[in-house]
PDB file of C-alpha atoms and ligand atoms in Angstrom:
ATOM      1  CA  MET A   1      -2.627  19.173  12.508  1.00 46.00           C
ATOM      2  CA  ALA A   2       0.622  19.923  10.154  1.00 52.00           C
ATOM      3  CA  HIS A   3      -0.248  17.527   7.380  1.00 73.00           C
ATOM      4  CA  LYS A   4      -3.884  16.854   7.391  1.00 73.00           C
ATOM      5  CA  PRO A   5      -4.873  15.733   3.643  1.00 78.00           C
ATOM      6  CA  LYS A   6      -7.350  18.294   2.243  1.00 66.00           C
ATOM      7  CA  HIS A   7     -11.061  17.203   2.647  1.00 61.00           C
ATOM      8  CA  LYS A   8     -12.809  17.057  -0.871  1.00 58.00           C
ATOM      9  CA  ASN A   9     -16.173  16.600   0.672  1.00 58.00           C
ATOM     10  CA  THR A  10     -18.203  19.107   2.612  1.00 54.00           C
ATOM     11  CA  HIS A  11     -19.102  17.038   5.620  1.00 61.00           C
ATOM     12  CA  ASN A  12     -15.569  17.266   7.060  1.00 74.00           C
ATOM     13  CA  LYS A  13     -15.479  13.324   7.317  1.00 87.00           C
ATOM     14  CA  MET A  14     -12.213  11.935   6.196  1.00 93.00           C
ATOM     15  CA  ASN A  15     -12.329   9.677   2.953  1.00 96.00           C
ATOM     16  CA  ILE A  16      -9.737   6.878   3.325  1.00 97.00           C
ATOM     17  CA  LEU A  17      -9.216   4.660   0.459  1.00 98.00           C
ATOM     18  CA  TYR A  18      -7.404   1.549   0.972  1.00 98.00           C
ATOM     19  CA  ILE A  19      -5.774  -0.436  -2.142  1.00 98.00           C
ATOM     20  CA  VAL A  20      -4.745  -3.791  -1.440  1.00 98.00           C
ATOM     21  CA  ALA A  21      -3.588  -6.570  -3.837  1.00 98.00           C
ATOM     22  CA  MET A  22      -4.783  -9.636  -2.442  1.00 97.00           C
ATOM     23  CA  GLN A  23      -7.872 -10.870  -0.456  1.00 97.00           C
ATOM     24  CA  ALA A  24      -5.751 -12.656   2.136  1.00 97.00           C
ATOM     25  CA  GLU A  25      -4.236  -9.498   3.097  1.00 98.00           C
ATOM     26  CA  ALA A  26      -7.310  -7.236   3.543  1.00 97.00           C
ATOM     27  CA  GLN A  27      -9.656  -9.826   5.122  1.00 97.00           C
ATOM     28  CA  PRO A  28      -8.565  -9.772   8.743  1.00 96.00           C
ATOM     29  CA  PHE A  29      -9.415  -6.192   8.672  1.00 93.00           C
ATOM     30  CA  ILE A  30     -12.689  -6.244   6.594  1.00 96.00           C
ATOM     31  CA  ASP A  31     -13.772  -8.961   8.841  1.00 95.00           C
ATOM     32  CA  HIS A  32     -12.608  -6.368  11.920  1.00 94.00           C
ATOM     33  CA  TYR A  33     -14.790  -3.640  10.723  1.00 92.00           C
ATOM     34  CA  GLY A  34     -17.543  -6.054   9.243  1.00 91.00           C
ATOM     35  CA  VAL A  35     -17.160  -4.160   6.061  1.00 91.00           C
ATOM     36  CA  LYS A  36     -19.481  -5.480   3.324  1.00 91.00           C
ATOM     37  CA  GLU A  37     -18.951  -5.536  -0.261  1.00 97.00           C
ATOM     38  CA  VAL A  38     -20.411  -3.346  -2.751  1.00 97.00           C
ATOM     39  CA  VAL A  39     -21.083  -6.046  -5.472  1.00 97.00           C
ATOM     40  CA  ASP A  40     -20.099  -4.934  -9.143  1.00 97.00           C
ATOM     41  CA  PHE A  41     -19.253  -1.318  -8.144  1.00 98.00           C
ATOM     42  CA  PHE A  42     -16.253  -1.456 -10.599  1.00 98.00           C
ATOM     43  CA  SER A  43     -17.905  -3.856 -13.121  1.00 97.00           C
ATOM     44  CA  PRO A  44     -16.943  -4.748 -15.736  1.00 97.00           C
ATOM     45  CA  LEU A  45     -13.472  -4.263 -13.901  1.00 97.00           C
ATOM     46  CA  PRO A  46     -12.368  -7.104 -11.640  1.00 97.00           C
ATOM     47  CA  CYS A  47     -11.608  -4.710  -8.925  1.00 97.00           C
ATOM     48  CA  LYS A  48     -13.786  -5.066  -5.612  1.00 98.00           C
ATOM     49  CA  LEU A  49     -14.998  -2.535  -3.343  1.00 98.00           C
ATOM     50  CA  TYR A  50     -15.788  -2.877   0.517  1.00 97.00           C
ATOM     51  CA  GLN A  51     -17.220   0.288   1.991  1.00 96.00           C
ATOM     52  CA  THR A  52     -18.357   1.307   5.413  1.00 95.00           C
ATOM     53  CA  THR A  53     -18.444   4.401   7.615  1.00 94.00           C
ATOM     54  CA  ILE A  54     -16.526   4.109  10.963  1.00 92.00           C
ATOM     55  CA  THR A  55     -16.863   6.226  14.158  1.00 90.00           C
ATOM     56  CA  ASN A  56     -13.890   6.255  16.242  1.00 86.00           C
ATOM     57  CA  ALA A  57     -13.583   6.483  20.285  1.00 86.00           C
ATOM     58  CA  ASN A  58     -13.262  10.335  19.861  1.00 85.00           C
ATOM     59  CA  GLY A  59     -16.398  10.735  17.806  1.00 86.00           C
ATOM     60  CA  ASN A  60     -14.721  11.038  14.382  1.00 86.00           C
ATOM     61  CA  SER A  61     -16.330   9.714  11.369  1.00 89.00           C
ATOM     62  CA  SER A  62     -14.355   8.475   8.327  1.00 93.00           C
ATOM     63  CA  GLN A  63     -15.542   6.680   5.035  1.00 95.00           C
ATOM     64  CA  LEU A  64     -13.391   3.676   4.703  1.00 96.00           C
ATOM     65  CA  SER A  65     -13.235   2.221   1.224  1.00 97.00           C
ATOM     66  CA  ILE A  66     -11.090  -0.841   0.745  1.00 98.00           C
ATOM     67  CA  VAL A  67     -10.553  -1.797  -3.052  1.00 98.00           C
ATOM     68  CA  LEU A  68      -8.975  -5.018  -3.962  1.00 98.00           C
ATOM     69  CA  ASN A  69      -7.373  -5.512  -7.441  1.00 97.00           C
ATOM     70  CA  GLY A  70      -9.764  -8.650  -7.819  1.00 96.00           C
ATOM     71  CA  GLN A  71      -9.184 -11.869  -9.678  1.00 96.00           C
ATOM     72  CA  GLN A  72      -8.332 -13.168 -13.004  1.00 96.00           C
ATOM     73  CA  HIS A  73      -7.995 -16.912 -14.033  1.00 94.00           C
ATOM     74  CA  GLY A  74      -9.007 -17.850 -10.386  1.00 95.00           C
ATOM     75  CA  SER A  75      -5.898 -15.893  -8.454  1.00 96.00           C
ATOM     76  CA  ASP A  76      -5.916 -12.520  -7.075  1.00 96.00           C
ATOM     77  CA  LEU A  77      -4.250  -9.935  -9.274  1.00 97.00           C
ATOM     78  CA  VAL A  78      -1.038  -8.845  -7.913  1.00 97.00           C
ATOM     79  CA  GLY A  79       1.666  -6.508  -9.489  1.00 97.00           C
ATOM     80  CA  CYS A  80       1.774  -2.854 -11.124  1.00 98.00           C
ATOM     81  CA  GLU A  81      -0.695  -3.234 -13.979  1.00 98.00           C
ATOM     82  CA  ALA A  82      -3.700  -4.378 -11.930  1.00 98.00           C
ATOM     83  CA  ALA A  83      -2.741  -1.958  -8.872  1.00 98.00           C
ATOM     84  CA  SER A  84      -2.710   0.845 -11.637  1.00 98.00           C
ATOM     85  CA  VAL A  85      -6.003   0.057 -12.843  1.00 98.00           C
ATOM     86  CA  ALA A  86      -7.632  -0.282  -9.183  1.00 98.00           C
ATOM     87  CA  THR A  87      -5.929   2.886  -8.034  1.00 98.00           C
ATOM     88  CA  LEU A  88      -7.200   4.940 -11.424  1.00 98.00           C
ATOM     89  CA  ALA A  89     -10.611   3.563 -11.055  1.00 98.00           C
ATOM     90  CA  ALA A  90     -11.016   4.011  -7.329  1.00 98.00           C
ATOM     91  CA  ILE A  91      -9.933   7.802  -7.375  1.00 98.00           C
ATOM     92  CA  GLN A  92     -12.020   8.596 -10.294  1.00 97.00           C
ATOM     93  CA  ARG A  93     -15.065   7.022  -8.626  1.00 97.00           C
ATOM     94  CA  LEU A  94     -14.556   7.732  -4.881  1.00 97.00           C
ATOM     95  CA  HIS A  95     -12.375  10.935  -4.654  1.00 97.00           C
ATOM     96  CA  PRO A  96     -10.318  10.005  -1.652  1.00 97.00           C
ATOM     97  CA  ASP A  97      -8.483  12.326   0.724  1.00 96.00           C
ATOM     98  CA  ILE A  98      -5.683   9.858   1.129  1.00 97.00           C
ATOM     99  CA  ILE A  99      -4.649   6.480  -0.249  1.00 98.00           C
ATOM    100  CA  VAL A 100      -3.350   3.819   2.040  1.00 98.00           C
ATOM    101  CA  ASN A 101      -1.376   1.335  -0.240  1.00 98.00           C
ATOM    102  CA  SER A 102      -1.427  -1.818   2.266  1.00 98.00           C
ATOM    103  CA  GLY A 103      -0.285  -5.118   2.093  1.00 98.00           C
ATOM    104  CA  THR A 104       2.765  -7.765   2.432  1.00 98.00           C
ATOM    105  CA  CYS A 105       6.253  -7.028   1.114  1.00 98.00           C
ATOM    106  CA  GLY A 106      10.002  -8.496   1.358  1.00 98.00           C
ATOM    107  CA  GLY A 107      12.452  -6.949   3.904  1.00 98.00           C
ATOM    108  CA  PHE A 108      16.205  -7.267   4.612  1.00 98.00           C
ATOM    109  CA  GLN A 109      17.489  -8.695   7.826  1.00 97.00           C
ATOM    110  CA  ALA A 110      20.696  -6.716   7.369  1.00 96.00           C
ATOM    111  CA  LYS A 111      18.329  -3.576   7.723  1.00 96.00           C
ATOM    112  CA  GLY A 112      16.725  -4.847  11.074  1.00 97.00           C
ATOM    113  CA  ALA A 113      13.252  -6.623   9.067  1.00 98.00           C
ATOM    114  CA  GLU A 114      11.715  -9.398  10.885  1.00 97.00           C
ATOM    115  CA  ILE A 115       8.958 -11.724   9.799  1.00 98.00           C
ATOM    116  CA  ALA A 116       5.446  -9.641  10.427  1.00 98.00           C
ATOM    117  CA  LYS A 117       7.163  -6.353  11.339  1.00 98.00           C
ATOM    118  CA  VAL A 118       4.904  -3.825   9.928  1.00 98.00           C
ATOM    119  CA  TYR A 119       6.283  -0.479   8.289  1.00 98.00           C
ATOM    120  CA  ILE A 120       4.921   3.086   7.290  1.00 98.00           C
ATOM    121  CA  GLY A 121       6.324   3.620   3.654  1.00 98.00           C
ATOM    122  CA  ASN A 122       7.668   7.065   3.269  1.00 96.00           C
ATOM    123  CA  ALA A 123       9.336   7.127   0.119  1.00 97.00           C
ATOM    124  CA  CYS A 124       9.007   4.628  -3.259  1.00 98.00           C
ATOM    125  CA  MET A 125      10.482   3.943  -6.377  1.00 97.00           C
ATOM    126  CA  PHE A 126      10.697   0.798  -8.959  1.00 98.00           C
ATOM    127  CA  HIS A 127      13.529  -1.321  -8.940  1.00 97.00           C
ATOM    128  CA  ASP A 128      13.378  -3.378 -12.188  1.00 97.00           C
ATOM    129  CA  ARG A 129      12.874  -0.514 -14.874  1.00 95.00           C
ATOM    130  CA  ARG A 130      16.408  -0.386 -16.566  1.00 92.00           C
ATOM    131  CA  VAL A 131      16.291   2.162 -19.091  1.00 90.00           C
ATOM    132  CA  PRO A 132      19.091   3.350 -20.835  1.00 86.00           C
ATOM    133  CA  GLY A 133      19.802   7.073 -21.885  1.00 81.00           C
ATOM    134  CA  ASP A 134      20.227  10.285 -20.013  1.00 84.00           C
ATOM    135  CA  ASP A 135      19.053  11.120 -16.648  1.00 90.00           C
ATOM    136  CA  ILE A 136      15.688  12.120 -17.731  1.00 92.00           C
ATOM    137  CA  TRP A 137      14.833   8.715 -18.826  1.00 92.00           C
ATOM    138  CA  GLY A 138      16.804   7.234 -15.727  1.00 91.00           C
ATOM    139  CA  THR A 139      14.562   9.243 -13.350  1.00 92.00           C
ATOM    140  CA  GLN A 140      11.353   8.366 -15.063  1.00 93.00           C
ATOM    141  CA  ALA A 141      12.471   4.681 -14.660  1.00 94.00           C
ATOM    142  CA  LEU A 142      13.234   4.908 -11.159  1.00 95.00           C
ATOM    143  CA  GLY A 143       9.920   6.789 -10.289  1.00 95.00           C
ATOM    144  CA  ASN A 144      10.706   8.102  -7.035  1.00 95.00           C
ATOM    145  CA  TYR A 145       6.881   9.432  -6.579  1.00 97.00           C
ATOM    146  CA  PRO A 146       5.949  11.767  -3.877  1.00 97.00           C
ATOM    147  CA  VAL A 147       4.596  10.194  -0.655  1.00 98.00           C
ATOM    148  CA  TRP A 148       2.067  12.108   1.884  1.00 98.00           C
ATOM    149  CA  LYS A 149       4.240  14.429   3.978  1.00 96.00           C
ATOM    150  CA  GLY A 150       2.472  13.138   7.152  1.00 97.00           C
ATOM    151  CA  ALA A 151       4.041   9.797   7.044  1.00 97.00           C
ATOM    152  CA  GLN A 152       6.802  10.554   9.336  1.00 97.00           C
ATOM    153  CA  GLU A 153       4.808  12.227  11.948  1.00 97.00           C
ATOM    154  CA  MET A 154       2.307   9.410  11.692  1.00 97.00           C
ATOM    155  CA  SER A 155       5.021   6.761  12.119  1.00 98.00           C
ATOM    156  CA  GLU A 156       6.201   8.684  15.138  1.00 97.00           C
ATOM    157  CA  SER A 157       2.973   9.097  16.894  1.00 97.00           C
ATOM    158  CA  LEU A 158       2.099   5.324  16.241  1.00 98.00           C
ATOM    159  CA  ASN A 159       5.666   4.394  17.060  1.00 98.00           C
ATOM    160  CA  LEU A 160       6.215   2.326  13.815  1.00 98.00           C
ATOM    161  CA  PRO A 161       9.403   1.934  11.718  1.00 98.00           C
ATOM    162  CA  LEU A 162       9.592   3.891   8.339  1.00 98.00           C
ATOM    163  CA  GLY A 163      10.879   2.397   5.280  1.00 98.00           C
ATOM    164  CA  LYS A 164      11.484   3.044   1.667  1.00 98.00           C
ATOM    165  CA  VAL A 165       9.162   0.706  -0.657  1.00 98.00           C
ATOM    166  CA  THR A 166      10.815  -0.499  -3.946  1.00 98.00           C
ATOM    167  CA  THR A 167       8.441  -2.006  -6.299  1.00 98.00           C
ATOM    168  CA  GLY A 168       9.095  -4.401  -9.308  1.00 98.00           C
ATOM    169  CA  SER A 169       7.123  -6.973 -11.391  1.00 97.00           C
ATOM    170  CA  SER A 170       8.450 -10.092  -9.755  1.00 97.00           C
ATOM    171  CA  LEU A 171       8.592 -11.941  -6.303  1.00 97.00           C
ATOM    172  CA  ASP A 172      12.048 -13.345  -6.588  1.00 95.00           C
ATOM    173  CA  LEU A 173      15.226 -10.970  -6.326  1.00 96.00           C
ATOM    174  CA  GLN A 174      17.504 -10.947  -9.243  1.00 96.00           C
ATOM    175  CA  PRO A 175      21.086  -9.246  -8.648  1.00 96.00           C
ATOM    176  CA  CYS A 176      20.662  -6.327 -10.732  1.00 96.00           C
ATOM    177  CA  ASP A 177      17.389  -5.472  -9.068  1.00 96.00           C
ATOM    178  CA  LEU A 178      19.384  -5.793  -5.662  1.00 97.00           C
ATOM    179  CA  GLU A 179      22.044  -3.523  -7.031  1.00 95.00           C
ATOM    180  CA  ILE A 180      19.231  -0.633  -7.615  1.00 95.00           C
ATOM    181  CA  ILE A 181      17.593  -1.461  -4.278  1.00 97.00           C
ATOM    182  CA  GLN A 182      21.004  -1.059  -2.619  1.00 96.00           C
ATOM    183  CA  GLU A 183      22.076   2.130  -4.418  1.00 94.00           C
ATOM    184  CA  ASN A 184      18.849   3.851  -3.341  1.00 95.00           C
ATOM    185  CA  GLY A 185      18.401   2.608   0.109  1.00 96.00           C
ATOM    186  CA  GLY A 186      15.413   0.498  -0.428  1.00 97.00           C
ATOM    187  CA  GLU A 187      14.154  -1.353   2.525  1.00 98.00           C
ATOM    188  CA  LEU A 188      10.620  -2.910   1.508  1.00 98.00           C
ATOM    189  CA  LYS A 189      10.310  -5.098  -1.648  1.00 98.00           C
ATOM    190  CA  ASP A 190       7.013  -5.331  -3.034  1.00 98.00           C
ATOM    191  CA  MET A 191       4.729  -5.465  -6.364  1.00 98.00           C
ATOM    192  CA  GLU A 192       2.406  -2.471  -6.504  1.00 98.00           C
ATOM    193  CA  GLY A 193       3.514   0.357  -4.188  1.00 98.00           C
ATOM    194  CA  ALA A 194       5.323   2.820  -6.795  1.00 98.00           C
ATOM    195  CA  ALA A 195       2.470   2.099  -9.319  1.00 98.00           C
ATOM    196  CA  VAL A 196      -0.053   3.212  -6.837  1.00 98.00           C
ATOM    197  CA  ALA A 197       1.783   6.147  -6.209  1.00 98.00           C
ATOM    198  CA  PHE A 198       2.442   6.796 -10.100  1.00 98.00           C
ATOM    199  CA  VAL A 199      -1.239   6.966 -10.523  1.00 98.00           C
ATOM    200  CA  ALA A 200      -1.843   9.028  -7.218  1.00 98.00           C
ATOM    201  CA  SER A 201       0.625  11.662  -8.284  1.00 98.00           C
ATOM    202  CA  LEU A 202      -1.253  11.998 -11.518  1.00 98.00           C
ATOM    203  CA  LEU A 203      -4.410  12.764  -9.751  1.00 97.00           C
ATOM    204  CA  ASN A 204      -2.804  14.755  -7.156  1.00 96.00           C
ATOM    205  CA  THR A 205      -4.113  12.369  -4.056  1.00 97.00           C
ATOM    206  CA  PRO A 206      -1.655  11.762  -1.200  1.00 98.00           C
ATOM    207  CA  VAL A 207      -0.547   8.345  -0.577  1.00 98.00           C
ATOM    208  CA  VAL A 208       1.199   6.453   2.113  1.00 98.00           C
ATOM    209  CA  PHE A 209       2.040   2.801   2.522  1.00 98.00           C
ATOM    210  CA  VAL A 210       1.416   0.275   5.368  1.00 98.00           C
ATOM    211  CA  LYS A 211       3.528  -2.570   4.784  1.00 98.00           C
ATOM    212  CA  SER A 212       4.080  -6.150   6.491  1.00 98.00           C
ATOM    213  CA  VAL A 213       6.926  -8.339   5.917  1.00 98.00           C
ATOM    214  CA  THR A 214       6.256 -12.012   4.788  1.00 98.00           C
ATOM    215  CA  ASP A 215       9.852 -12.953   3.667  1.00 98.00           C
ATOM    216  CA  LEU A 216      13.285 -11.841   4.014  1.00 97.00           C
ATOM    217  CA  CYS A 217      15.191 -11.010   0.934  1.00 96.00           C
ATOM    218  CA  ASP A 218      18.576 -11.982   2.526  1.00 95.00           C
ATOM    219  CA  SER A 219      17.852 -14.888   4.531  1.00 93.00           C
ATOM    220  CA  GLY A 220      18.617 -17.471   1.838  1.00 91.00           C
ATOM    221  CA  ALA A 221      15.033 -19.260   1.872  1.00 93.00           C
ATOM    222  CA  GLU A 222      13.050 -19.832  -1.249  1.00 95.00           C
ATOM    223  CA  THR A 223      10.890 -16.703  -1.369  1.00 96.00           C
ATOM    224  CA  PHE A 224       7.289 -18.113  -2.376  1.00 96.00           C
ATOM    225  CA  GLU A 225       7.673 -20.823   0.286  1.00 96.00           C
ATOM    226  CA  GLU A 226       8.693 -18.265   3.133  1.00 97.00           C
ATOM    227  CA  PHE A 227       5.901 -15.902   1.725  1.00 97.00           C
ATOM    228  CA  SER A 228       3.216 -18.599   1.885  1.00 97.00           C
ATOM    229  CA  ARG A 229       4.275 -19.640   5.146  1.00 97.00           C
ATOM    230  CA  ASN A 230       4.184 -16.269   6.739  1.00 98.00           C
ATOM    231  CA  LEU A 231       1.128 -14.712   4.953  1.00 98.00           C
ATOM    232  CA  SER A 232      -1.523 -15.372   7.816  1.00 98.00           C
ATOM    233  CA  LYS A 233       0.629 -14.156  10.523  1.00 98.00           C
ATOM    234  CA  ALA A 234       1.868 -10.870   8.451  1.00 98.00           C
ATOM    235  CA  SER A 235      -1.754 -10.117   7.591  1.00 98.00           C
ATOM    236  CA  GLN A 236      -2.880 -10.362  10.906  1.00 98.00           C
ATOM    237  CA  ALA A 237      -0.294  -8.149  11.934  1.00 98.00           C
ATOM    238  CA  LEU A 238      -1.189  -5.740   9.142  1.00 98.00           C
ATOM    239  CA  LYS A 239      -4.714  -5.582  10.395  1.00 98.00           C
ATOM    240  CA  GLU A 240      -3.677  -4.559  14.032  1.00 98.00           C
ATOM    241  CA  THR A 241      -1.442  -1.753  12.431  1.00 98.00           C
ATOM    242  CA  ASN A 242      -4.209  -0.655  10.199  1.00 97.00           C
ATOM    243  CA  ILE A 243      -6.897  -0.353  12.931  1.00 96.00           C
ATOM    244  CA  ARG A 244      -4.425   2.250  14.616  1.00 97.00           C
ATOM    245  CA  VAL A 245      -3.883   3.807  11.065  1.00 97.00           C
ATOM    246  CA  ILE A 246      -7.357   4.410  10.364  1.00 95.00           C
ATOM    247  CA  ASP A 247      -8.033   5.692  13.984  1.00 94.00           C
ATOM    248  CA  TYR A 248      -5.084   8.108  13.616  1.00 96.00           C
ATOM    249  CA  LEU A 249      -6.156   9.343   9.996  1.00 95.00           C
ATOM    250  CA  SER A 250      -9.849   9.736  11.448  1.00 93.00           C
ATOM    251  CA  ASN A 251      -8.815  12.138  13.916  1.00 91.00           C
ATOM    252  CA  LEU A 252      -6.722  14.585  11.571  1.00 91.00           C
TER     253      LEU A 252
HETATM  254  N1  LIG B   1       5.495  -9.438  -1.266  1.00 90.42           N
HETATM  255  C1  LIG B   1       5.693 -10.188  -0.425  1.00 90.42           C
HETATM  256  N2  LIG B   1       6.820 -10.352  -0.293  1.00 90.42           N
HETATM  257  C2  LIG B   1       7.589  -9.885  -1.328  1.00 90.42           C
HETATM  258  C3  LIG B   1       8.885 -10.066  -2.343  1.00 90.42           C
HETATM  259  N3  LIG B   1       9.721 -10.660  -1.465  1.00 90.42           N
HETATM  260  N4  LIG B   1       8.717  -9.085  -3.392  1.00 90.42           N
HETATM  261  C4  LIG B   1       7.728  -8.460  -3.931  1.00 90.42           C
HETATM  262  N5  LIG B   1       6.614  -8.632  -3.309  1.00 90.42           N
HETATM  263  C5  LIG B   1       6.566  -9.055  -2.135  1.00 90.42           C
END
């Protein structure tokens, strides 16, 4: 297999780590696998771990860890800071072979996005870090972190569309962010992807994205209302795709 991540364990079992921001995004596939929470695993950090071993139809087993950012003040932690903390803690404690950052995103009708369409993200960058100075600062600001080399092959095998993830700290879309997204061919707007990839790059761990569209940034609708209305549908679609992704990764 061309882009098999290197196994870090001795028993040839793929160690798959999901990083997911919101409980609602992960719950359908947590329920599907009947995964139990490992309570207080990351204490005192708010991140939550769900873990199980799964064996697919070919008899290949994987360790599946689903890490959520957790909550603060009664709401799920979204955004780059929480995603960075969760990713760092999870890599250091769980030593994954591959990270899948999965969740919802905004898409663009002009680029063919539809509500609950699920993409494999094969590139990522930040769209709201405007740092003046020379190319070195500009390059750091945009990020453009590496994504797992097998992303395209997986998307072809599973017949899923590919897209470039762009990450920022806000749900809304400001004109200055749109300019950066358009200049750089961004397709999937989220609040965590590039932060997860940044930490993964520091610790040499392959990362790929599975993102489901809750709202269309160019629809003219109010984003939070559109996001809330479609969260459940998009999360169900995410579950269906993640089952196929986990099966694919388990066979590598
Ligand atoms: N997550 C879901 N929709 C989003 C959007 N429009 N922007 C950022 N993150 C999102």
